[in-house]
Structure formats: structure tokens, C-alpha cells
Amino acid sequence: MARSKVFKHEERVAYLFLAPGIIFFLLFIAFPILFSAVLAFSEWNLFQGITGLEFVGLENFKQLFADRQFFSALKNNLLYVIFDVPITLGASLVLSYIIKERVFGSKVLRAVFFIPYVIHIVALAHVFKMFFNTNGLLNNALLGLGLADEPLRWLSRSDLLIYPLVALGVIGKMGYSMVVYLAALQNVPRELYEASEIDGAGGLKRFLKITLPMTSPTIFFLAMTMTIQAFQLYASVKVLAQSSMTTTFSVLVYELYTQGFQFYKFGYASAIAWVLFAIIMIVTAFQLWGEKKWVHYS
Amino acid sequence: MKKSRFASKIFFTVLMGAIGIVFLLPLIWMASSSLKYPLDIMRFPIQWIPGDPQWSNYTYVFTRKLYPIGHIYLNSLLVAFGTILGAVIISVTSGYAFAKMRFRGKNFIFMVYLATMMIPVQVTLIPRFYMLRQFGFYDNLLALVLPGCFYAIGILMMRQFFMTIPMEMTESGKIDGAGMFAIFLRLHLPLIRSPLAALSVLVFVTSWNEFLNPLIFINSPENFTIPLFLNALMEAAVGVGYEYHYAMAAGVVGTLPLVIAFIFLQHFFVESIATSGLKN
């Protein structure tokens, strides 16, 4: 029948269009995921070839949960996420709101805040490294101003490293977050603000009752993507912590890299990757639940 | 404008300006330090304009035979453009199929694609490393391009866009007797300039910023991308001999072109990033 013939033709063309995507998907996503799942339950030194793969069941995970270094990395990662995302997001919201309405030269300001994002994270991290170095600028400033008696070892102490790390994360990402949020602010209908002015609502009330709910989808989007990225923290840690001799500060992806590409324990590293995935899933699920409760879609 | 409004605006502008300067400080300190002697860099109070600019710091960076800066820039650009090409082809074709065509398994495939966005890239890192190495792509820039071509966000963007084109256009094409492919080429394709530009910018930024991937797949300095160059030079400078001045000069060389490009193409960058966030 003519109708199903047209459908068949359309279907064939559709598959043709989908082909490149499907090929790349199978090659670089589907197959690696399956392979990675197998690896998580195996012991493998990849440089010995596929024959060296040894299936060990839950051994990797058992080792993982008994590994103090891993838990330290997990703790650091969580700490980082808890500080970095809310500070970045909160500051972005407030600063974006101010830039939107209350200033001159908003375009210039927006560019200024965006610049650290354009400077590569590696370069920015090295600048921070020099700044926070034990004989670096910050300590010299603190000593010079009399705010400290002796130089603080920001980069060599695991308990202090979190500060430069979070500072780096916030300054590096704020510009991006502000740009997205400013666009969302543009889309809040003016009439809402005008109506509230008639009702005599003050600035703060307008922010809480109009701005926040109307931009909540974007806030949620930012929170979700920034959290996921924060769990995948790597470059900052590698630059700030790696050559320091006295700290074994690590985060999840850094552990993955060390176990896999330095110790060649690729099975163990894959297990770490899957734990990372699980954590991200749990946190994202939690955020999606929050979305149902707090996010307003008109 | 009411007087109080005006005054409040001035106040906030100054306030934001002050905070903004904090954001510019890393760049300014980097530029200023790149012209100093190592010991002067850490000096407090900070001397913003060096009295005796050491342009030789830059000569040092440019003459590092081990890290040819021009070639490395080219590498980053090649990888970025290669990825853009691949990602655009896949995103447009797949997005179009999802938006405009009917076929069995449409929803299933789309759901699977979406699900992959949830999976962190680190999960597939090791298998990809093994696979690409087996295919002979280790230490090859293609290893950085190929996996990046499947860009789920891009497929999503293109699908959203094509869905906004009304069915009437497709219908009229069918009435005129055109096959699906012709409809695609003549009617729909010419419209995607704007979302295509946004997609390209996103892919470019993602590709340019990659660090873990190049770190793992690239070994020889002449195949480095900019992030690897920055890390190698800045790390070597600081670690070995407290050569902060060289590190800062390397930082400026590595990042300045993009900063300048951003300043001129601001509108472009910002619009793409903003709309990608809104589409969600």
C-alpha cells in the first residue's frame, strides 16, 4: 500500500541519518560502558593485553571500602561540593540580580566576571598555586599586614588545602553561572515586577517572591550541572596538590587517575569510576526530588 | 531617573566594580608578574607595573624547543575544529531524525542517548584508552577528536530546534514530491545557522578546556594541546627552580589569545552559553 511504502522509505532514510550517531555511540559509549562494568569486577594490567584480565568479583569494591586513602578522597570531594556549589550559585544569583538592574555598564561587568572562566583552569590554578604558596603572595601580605605570625602552609596541609581549592572553583566558574542566570533574569516578564511595585513591594520581597520562583528552573539546572562537575574535580587538585611533599590530598577522579595510570590497577580504577557514577546518581536523584518540591514551571 | 535611584545605581556600580577587580586580579597579576624577576613577584605590597620589564621572560617561553608554542596552538585548534565538524554532523543528522522523521525505536534510542548524559566521562575513560591505543591512536590528536563527536547535548539542541519548525513546511515539500533527503537539504538545513553557531561555540569551549583526556592520550610535547603546555611549563618552572617569572609568562602566552578573542566575540560566546542553559 502506498502509505506503508512511504513509511518504509521514511524509516530507511531515518536510519541513514541516525547511522553516524549510532556508530559513534556504540563505539565510544555503549561498548566502553559495558567493558568498564566488566573491569570493575576484574583485576587488569592493561599493558599486558586482554589475556591479563582476571575476574575477581567484588574484590575491588571490598578493597575500596577498606581503603583509607579512598575515603579521604571521598570526604574531600564531598567537602568541596558542599562549599563550592552553594557559594558559587548563591553569589552568582545575587551579583547577577544587581548587575541586571542596578548598575551602569552591565555588559562590561558581565565580561569582567567571565574572564576567569576564559583563562584556562590550568593557568588559573597555577596562578593560585603561586599565590597560596608558603612563600607566596598571600602569606607575604598576611605577614606584612600583621594578620599572621608565620606563613600558613595552604598547599601542604590537607586541612587548609580546601580553601584555595574552593576559591579557585568559585572564581573560575562564577562567570559562567552568571551568564546563564542573567539570561534567565531577562526572561522574567516585566509586568510581574511592575504589578508588584504598584502593590508597594520592596526590593527584597520582589526578589524572593518573583525573581526566585520565576528563575527556579535555571537555578535548578545550574545546581545540577555544577554539582555533577564538582564531583568530577581533577585539574585543580592535580595542580594545587601534586607536587606538595607533605599532603596526600586527593579527590575521586584523582584517585581514579592514580590507581589506573600510575599503579596500572585498571580494574580497581574502574571500580572507582563506578562508585563515582553511583554517587552522582544518588545526588542527582536527590536534586530531582527537590525539583518537584521547589521548582516552579509556568 | 529619580535622584535616589541614580545614587543607588552609582553605589552598586562601584561595588560591583570592586568585586569585579578581584576577578580580574589573577589575570592582571599574571601579566604583571610575567615581566618581573622571580623574587619580585611575591613581594608585598604588590608592584603592579614592573619598573624593569623583563621581556626576556617571553623570549624564554617562545624558544622552548621542547614545547613549540605555535605548533601547540595549532593542535588545540585542530582538535577543536575536528570535534566541531564531527559533533555538528552527528548532532544535525540525529537531531533531525528525532525531530522530523518517524521510525521504529525512535523513543527508545532517544532515551538511551539521554541516559548517556548522566554517565560521567570517567567511566568510559579506561576502555576508551585501551581501545584507541589498540587502534593505534595513542599520542594522536584524533584520540581527542573522535570520542567528542558524540555530543548528546548537541543532539538535544538540534532536535529541539528542528521541532520548532512547523510541520507545514515538511508537508508542502512532500506535496511538491520531494523525497526526505531533498526536504532536509533544501528546506530545513538552511535554517540552522543560529543554533549551529551556538553548538559550535559550546563544542569549541568544551574541547579547548579538556585536560584529563589530553593528559592521558597525548605523550609527546609536540602533540600537546594548550592545557598540557600550560601545565608542563608552569609546573616545570615553579617546581624546579622557583622560576615563577617563566611560569607567568607561559600563562600569559597560553591564555591571552583566547581572552582577546573573547573580548571581541563576547556577544557570540555569551549568547551561546546563555541559550544552552535556558533550553533546559
CSV table of N, CA and C in Angstrom, one decimal, chain B residues 73-123:
chain,number,residue,atom,x,y,z
B,73,TYR,N,49.4,25.5,19.7
B,73,TYR,CA,48.2,26.3,19.5
B,73,TYR,C,47.5,25.6,18.3
B,74,LEU,N,48.2,25.3,17.3
B,74,LEU,CA,47.6,24.6,16.1
B,74,LEU,C,46.9,23.3,16.5
B,75,ASN,N,47.6,22.6,17.4
B,75,ASN,CA,47.0,21.3,17.8
B,75,ASN,C,45.6,21.5,18.5
B,76,SER,N,45.6,22.5,19.4
B,76,SER,CA,44.3,22.8,20.1
B,76,SER,C,43.3,23.2,19.1
B,77,LEU,N,43.6,24.0,18.1
B,77,LEU,CA,42.7,24.5,17.2
B,77,LEU,C,42.2,23.3,16.3
B,78,LEU,N,43.1,22.5,15.9
B,78,LEU,CA,42.8,21.3,15.0
B,78,LEU,C,41.8,20.4,15.8
B,79,VAL,N,42.1,20.1,17.0
B,79,VAL,CA,41.2,19.2,17.8
B,79,VAL,C,39.9,19.9,17.9
B,80,ALA,N,39.8,21.2,18.2
B,80,ALA,CA,38.6,21.8,18.4
B,80,ALA,C,37.7,21.8,17.1
B,81,PHE,N,38.4,22.2,16.0
B,81,PHE,CA,37.6,22.2,14.8
B,81,PHE,C,37.2,20.8,14.3
B,82,GLY,N,38.1,19.8,14.5
B,82,GLY,CA,37.7,18.5,14.2
B,82,GLY,C,36.5,18.0,15.0
B,83,THR,N,36.6,18.3,16.3
B,83,THR,CA,35.4,17.9,17.1
B,83,THR,C,34.2,18.6,16.7
B,84,ILE,N,34.3,19.9,16.4
B,84,ILE,CA,33.1,20.6,15.9
B,84,ILE,C,32.5,20.0,14.7
B,85,LEU,N,33.4,19.7,13.7
B,85,LEU,CA,32.9,19.1,12.5
B,85,LEU,C,32.1,17.8,12.8
B,86,GLY,N,32.8,16.9,13.5
B,86,GLY,CA,32.1,15.6,13.8
B,86,GLY,C,30.8,15.8,14.6
B,87,ALA,N,30.9,16.6,15.7
B,87,ALA,CA,29.7,16.8,16.5
B,87,ALA,C,28.6,17.4,15.7
B,88,VAL,N,28.9,18.4,14.9
B,88,VAL,CA,27.8,19.0,14.1
B,88,VAL,C,27.2,18.0,13.2
B,89,ILE,N,28.0,17.2,12.5
B,89,ILE,CA,27.4,16.2,11.6
B,89,ILE,C,26.5,15.3,12.3
B,90,ILE,N,27.0,14.7,13.4
B,90,ILE,CA,26.2,13.8,14.2
B,90,ILE,C,25.0,14.4,14.8
B,91,SER,N,25.2,15.6,15.4
B,91,SER,CA,24.0,16.3,16.1
B,91,SER,C,22.9,16.7,15.1
B,92,VAL,N,23.3,17.2,14.0
B,92,VAL,CA,22.3,17.6,13.0
B,92,VAL,C,21.6,16.4,12.4
B,93,THR,N,22.3,15.4,12.0
B,93,THR,CA,21.6,14.3,11.4
B,93,THR,C,20.7,13.6,12.4
B,94,SER,N,21.3,13.3,13.6
B,94,SER,CA,20.5,12.6,14.6
B,94,SER,C,19.3,13.4,15.1
B,95,GLY,N,19.6,14.7,15.4
B,95,GLY,CA,18.6,15.6,15.9
B,95,GLY,C,17.4,15.7,14.9
B,96,TYR,N,17.8,15.8,13.6
B,96,TYR,CA,16.8,15.9,12.5
B,96,TYR,C,15.9,14.7,12.5
B,97,ALA,N,16.6,13.5,12.6
B,97,ALA,CA,15.8,12.3,12.5
B,97,ALA,C,14.8,12.2,13.7
B,98,PHE,N,15.3,12.6,14.9
B,98,PHE,CA,14.4,12.5,16.0
B,98,PHE,C,13.2,13.5,15.9
B,99,ALA,N,13.5,14.7,15.3
B,99,ALA,CA,12.5,15.7,15.3
B,99,ALA,C,11.5,15.5,14.1
B,100,LYS,N,12.0,15.1,13.0
B,100,LYS,CA,11.1,15.2,11.8
B,100,LYS,C,10.7,13.9,11.2
B,101,MET,N,11.4,12.8,11.7
B,101,MET,CA,11.1,11.6,10.9
B,101,MET,C,10.4,10.6,11.9
B,102,ARG,N,9.6,9.7,11.2
B,102,ARG,CA,9.0,8.6,12.0
B,102,ARG,C,9.7,7.3,11.7
B,103,PHE,N,10.0,6.6,12.8
B,103,PHE,CA,10.6,5.3,12.6
B,103,PHE,C,10.5,4.5,13.9
B,104,ARG,N,10.6,3.2,13.7
B,104,ARG,CA,10.5,2.3,14.9
B,104,ARG,C,11.7,2.5,15.8
B,105,GLY,N,11.5,2.4,17.1
B,105,GLY,CA,12.6,2.5,18.0
B,105,GLY,C,13.0,4.0,18.3
B,106,LYS,N,12.2,4.9,17.8
B,106,LYS,CA,12.6,6.4,17.9
B,106,LYS,C,12.7,6.7,19.4
B,107,ASN,N,11.7,6.5,20.2
B,107,ASN,CA,11.8,6.9,21.6
B,107,ASN,C,12.8,6.1,22.4
B,108,PHE,N,12.9,4.8,22.0
B,108,PHE,CA,13.9,4.0,22.7
B,108,PHE,C,15.3,4.6,22.5
B,109,ILE,N,15.7,4.8,21.3
B,109,ILE,CA,17.0,5.3,21.0
B,109,ILE,C,17.3,6.7,21.7
B,110,PHE,N,16.2,7.5,21.6
B,110,PHE,CA,16.4,8.8,22.2
B,110,PHE,C,16.6,8.8,23.7
B,111,MET,N,15.8,7.9,24.4
B,111,MET,CA,16.0,7.7,25.8
B,111,MET,C,17.4,7.2,26.1
B,112,VAL,N,17.9,6.3,25.3
B,112,VAL,CA,19.2,5.8,25.6
B,112,VAL,C,20.3,6.9,25.5
B,113,TYR,N,20.1,7.7,24.4
B,113,TYR,CA,21.0,8.8,24.2
B,113,TYR,C,21.0,9.8,25.4
B,114,LEU,N,19.8,10.1,25.9
B,114,LEU,CA,19.7,11.0,27.1
B,114,LEU,C,20.3,10.4,28.3
B,115,ALA,N,20.1,9.0,28.4
B,115,ALA,CA,20.7,8.4,29.6
B,115,ALA,C,22.2,8.5,29.6
B,116,THR,N,22.9,8.6,28.5
B,116,THR,CA,24.3,8.6,28.4
B,116,THR,C,24.8,10.0,29.0
B,117,MET,N,23.9,11.0,29.0
B,117,MET,CA,24.4,12.3,29.5
B,117,MET,C,24.6,12.2,31.0
B,118,MET,N,24.0,11.2,31.6
B,118,MET,CA,24.1,11.0,33.1
B,118,MET,C,25.4,10.4,33.5
B,119,ILE,N,26.0,9.7,32.5
B,119,ILE,CA,27.2,8.9,32.9
B,119,ILE,C,28.4,9.7,32.8
B,120,PRO,N,29.2,9.8,33.9
B,120,PRO,CA,30.4,10.7,33.9
B,120,PRO,C,31.4,10.1,32.9
B,121,VAL,N,32.1,11.0,32.3
B,121,VAL,CA,33.0,10.6,31.2
B,121,VAL,C,34.2,9.7,31.8
B,122,GLN,N,34.4,9.8,33.1
B,122,GLN,CA,35.5,9.0,33.7
B,122,GLN,C,35.2,7.5,33.6
B,123,VAL,N,33.9,7.1,33.5
B,123,VAL,CA,33.6,5.7,33.5
B,123,VAL,C,34.1,5.0,32.2
